[in-house]
Amino acid sequence: TQLLEQSPQFLSIQEGENLTVYCNSSSVFSSLQWYRQEPGEGPVLLVTVVTGGEVKKLKRLTFQFGDARKDSSLHITAAQPGDTGLYLCAGVSAGGTSYGKLTFGQGTILTVHP
Amino acid sequence: NAGVTQTPKFQVLKTGQSMTLQCAQDMNHNSMYWYRQDPGMGLRLIYYSASEGTTDKGEVPNGYNVSRLNKREFSLRLESAAPSQTSVYFCASFLNYGYTFGSGTRLTVV
């Protein structure tokens, strides 16, 4: 069974601060995704990282995929109250009948105070 | 486009009752999935269907059955609901790297 350990589980910060969320596994994934979920809604895909060492930027969000494709991080610069939500990492399995299956981390609940 | 539509949005069942959660997607995706979300545990895969006509067990299939009715629809059935099945259920569809989730069904079993 592939597992993803996400940390921290809770993060409460002031507007303008920076933060990093980590996602670690002992397994290799074909790609890794980050989602943001609002209360009462389903997860919404933010980004997919595919290549080991890949870095993607989405405005103030920076996503990195580890060289060995076992870990990833999400860094938010100058957090805003609108960034508040549940952030989930998910590893994508590759090959055979496992194709496309997602393994989720436990999630990080981020609260940004004005 | 509606994307992935789940019904109902909320449901309360008594222990032992049965029900079917409905899911439909209009994106012509081949693969569809059912996940459950519980506090502190992320989302766990219940069943999935890699293509029309096929279904496979995920991580937590016990107590559930599924039907891939056609390419658009993938339903999840609880034959005899138990309090441990109280959760939020999400349906998702997938094509290449594009996952789309429905807005969820919040199920309470009393």
GROMACS .gro file of N, CA and C in nm, chain A residues 31 33 35 37 40-43 86 97 99-102 104-106, chain B residues 33 35 37 40-43 45 48 90 94 96-97 99 101-103:
model
  102
   31SER      N    1   0.331   1.078  -1.088
   31SER     CA    2   0.315   1.223  -1.077
   31SER      C    3   0.252   1.253  -0.942
   33GLN      N    4  -0.007   1.545  -0.736
   33GLN     CA    5  -0.098   1.656  -0.754
   33GLN      C    6  -0.125   1.726  -0.621
   35TYR      N    7  -0.426   1.968  -0.439
   35TYR     CA    8  -0.564   2.012  -0.447
   35TYR      C    9  -0.592   2.111  -0.334
   37GLN      N   10  -0.939   2.245  -0.120
   37GLN     CA   11  -1.081   2.212  -0.097
   37GLN      C   12  -1.144   2.315  -0.006
   40GLY      N   13  -1.773   2.212   0.204
   40GLY     CA   14  -1.893   2.179   0.128
   40GLY      C   15  -1.870   2.156  -0.019
   41GLU      N   16  -1.745   2.157  -0.062
   41GLU     CA   17  -1.713   2.136  -0.203
   41GLU      C   18  -1.613   2.023  -0.219
   42GLY      N   19  -1.599   1.976  -0.343
   42GLY     CA   20  -1.498   1.875  -0.371
   42GLY      C   21  -1.362   1.939  -0.393
   43PRO      N   22  -1.255   1.858  -0.385
   43PRO     CA   23  -1.121   1.912  -0.411
   43PRO      C   24  -1.110   1.966  -0.553
   86LEU      N   25  -0.845   2.369   0.290
   86LEU     CA   26  -0.779   2.240   0.310
   86LEU      C   27  -0.695   2.210   0.187
   97THR      N   28  -0.370  -0.188  -1.393
   97THR     CA   29  -0.501  -0.153  -1.338
   97THR      C   30  -0.492  -0.041  -1.236
   99TYR      N   31  -0.360   0.240  -1.297
   99TYR     CA   32  -0.347   0.366  -1.367
   99TYR      C   33  -0.452   0.467  -1.325
  100GLY      N   34  -0.404   0.585  -1.287
  100GLY     CA   35  -0.495   0.693  -1.253
  100GLY      C   36  -0.542   0.693  -1.110
  101LYS      N   37  -0.515   0.591  -1.032
  101LYS     CA   38  -0.561   0.590  -0.893
  101LYS      C   39  -0.481   0.693  -0.813
  102LEU      N   40  -0.553   0.765  -0.726
  102LEU     CA   41  -0.492   0.864  -0.640
  102LEU      C   42  -0.476   0.811  -0.498
  104PHE      N   43  -0.410   0.981  -0.137
  104PHE     CA   44  -0.412   1.114  -0.077
  104PHE      C   45  -0.336   1.118   0.054
  105GLY      N   46  -0.275   1.234   0.080
  105GLY     CA   47  -0.225   1.264   0.212
  105GLY      C   48  -0.343   1.302   0.302
  106GLN      N   49  -0.315   1.319   0.432
  106GLN     CA   50  -0.422   1.346   0.529
  106GLN      C   51  -0.477   1.489   0.516
  147TYR      N   52  -1.427   0.726  -1.018
  147TYR     CA   53  -1.382   0.682  -0.887
  147TYR      C   54  -1.482   0.724  -0.780
  149TYR      N   55  -1.459   0.800  -0.367
  149TYR     CA   56  -1.377   0.819  -0.248
  149TYR      C   57  -1.467   0.854  -0.130
  151GLN      N   58  -1.429   1.067   0.249
  151GLN     CA   59  -1.343   1.159   0.321
  151GLN      C   60  -1.385   1.164   0.466
  154GLY      N   61  -0.907   1.400   0.918
  154GLY     CA   62  -0.772   1.355   0.949
  154GLY      C   63  -0.723   1.236   0.867
  155MET      N   64  -0.805   1.192   0.768
  155MET     CA   65  -0.764   1.073   0.691
  155MET      C   66  -0.759   1.099   0.542
  156GLY      N   67  -0.770   1.221   0.501
  156GLY     CA   68  -0.766   1.250   0.358
  156GLY      C   69  -0.884   1.183   0.288
  157LEU      N   70  -0.866   1.147   0.164
  157LEU     CA   71  -0.967   1.075   0.087
  157LEU      C   72  -0.918   0.933   0.063
  159LEU      N   73  -0.992   0.563  -0.137
  159LEU     CA   74  -1.059   0.508  -0.253
  159LEU      C   75  -1.144   0.388  -0.216
  162TYR      N   76  -1.327   0.186  -0.807
  162TYR     CA   77  -1.305   0.265  -0.927
  162TYR      C   78  -1.341   0.183  -1.050
  204PHE      N   79  -1.720   1.134  -0.229
  204PHE     CA   80  -1.690   1.209  -0.350
  204PHE      C   81  -1.674   1.115  -0.468
  208PHE      N   82  -1.164   1.101  -1.451
  208PHE     CA   83  -1.023   1.122  -1.482
  208PHE      C   84  -0.996   1.096  -1.630
  210ASN      N   85  -0.628   1.147  -1.864
  210ASN     CA   86  -0.488   1.191  -1.859
  210ASN      C   87  -0.460   1.248  -1.721
  211TYR      N   88  -0.423   1.375  -1.708
  211TYR     CA   89  -0.395   1.430  -1.576
  211TYR      C   90  -0.508   1.514  -1.521
  213TYR      N   91  -0.823   1.543  -1.326
  213TYR     CA   92  -0.922   1.491  -1.232
  213TYR      C   93  -1.025   1.598  -1.203
  215PHE      N   94  -1.366   1.645  -0.947
  215PHE     CA   95  -1.446   1.591  -0.839
  215PHE      C   96  -1.585   1.653  -0.838
  216GLY      N   97  -1.683   1.574  -0.792
  216GLY     CA   98  -1.814   1.629  -0.763
  216GLY      C   99  -1.812   1.705  -0.632
  217SER      N  100  -1.924   1.762  -0.594
  217SER     CA  101  -1.929   1.843  -0.473
  217SER      C  102  -1.961   1.761  -0.348
   0.00000   0.00000   0.00000
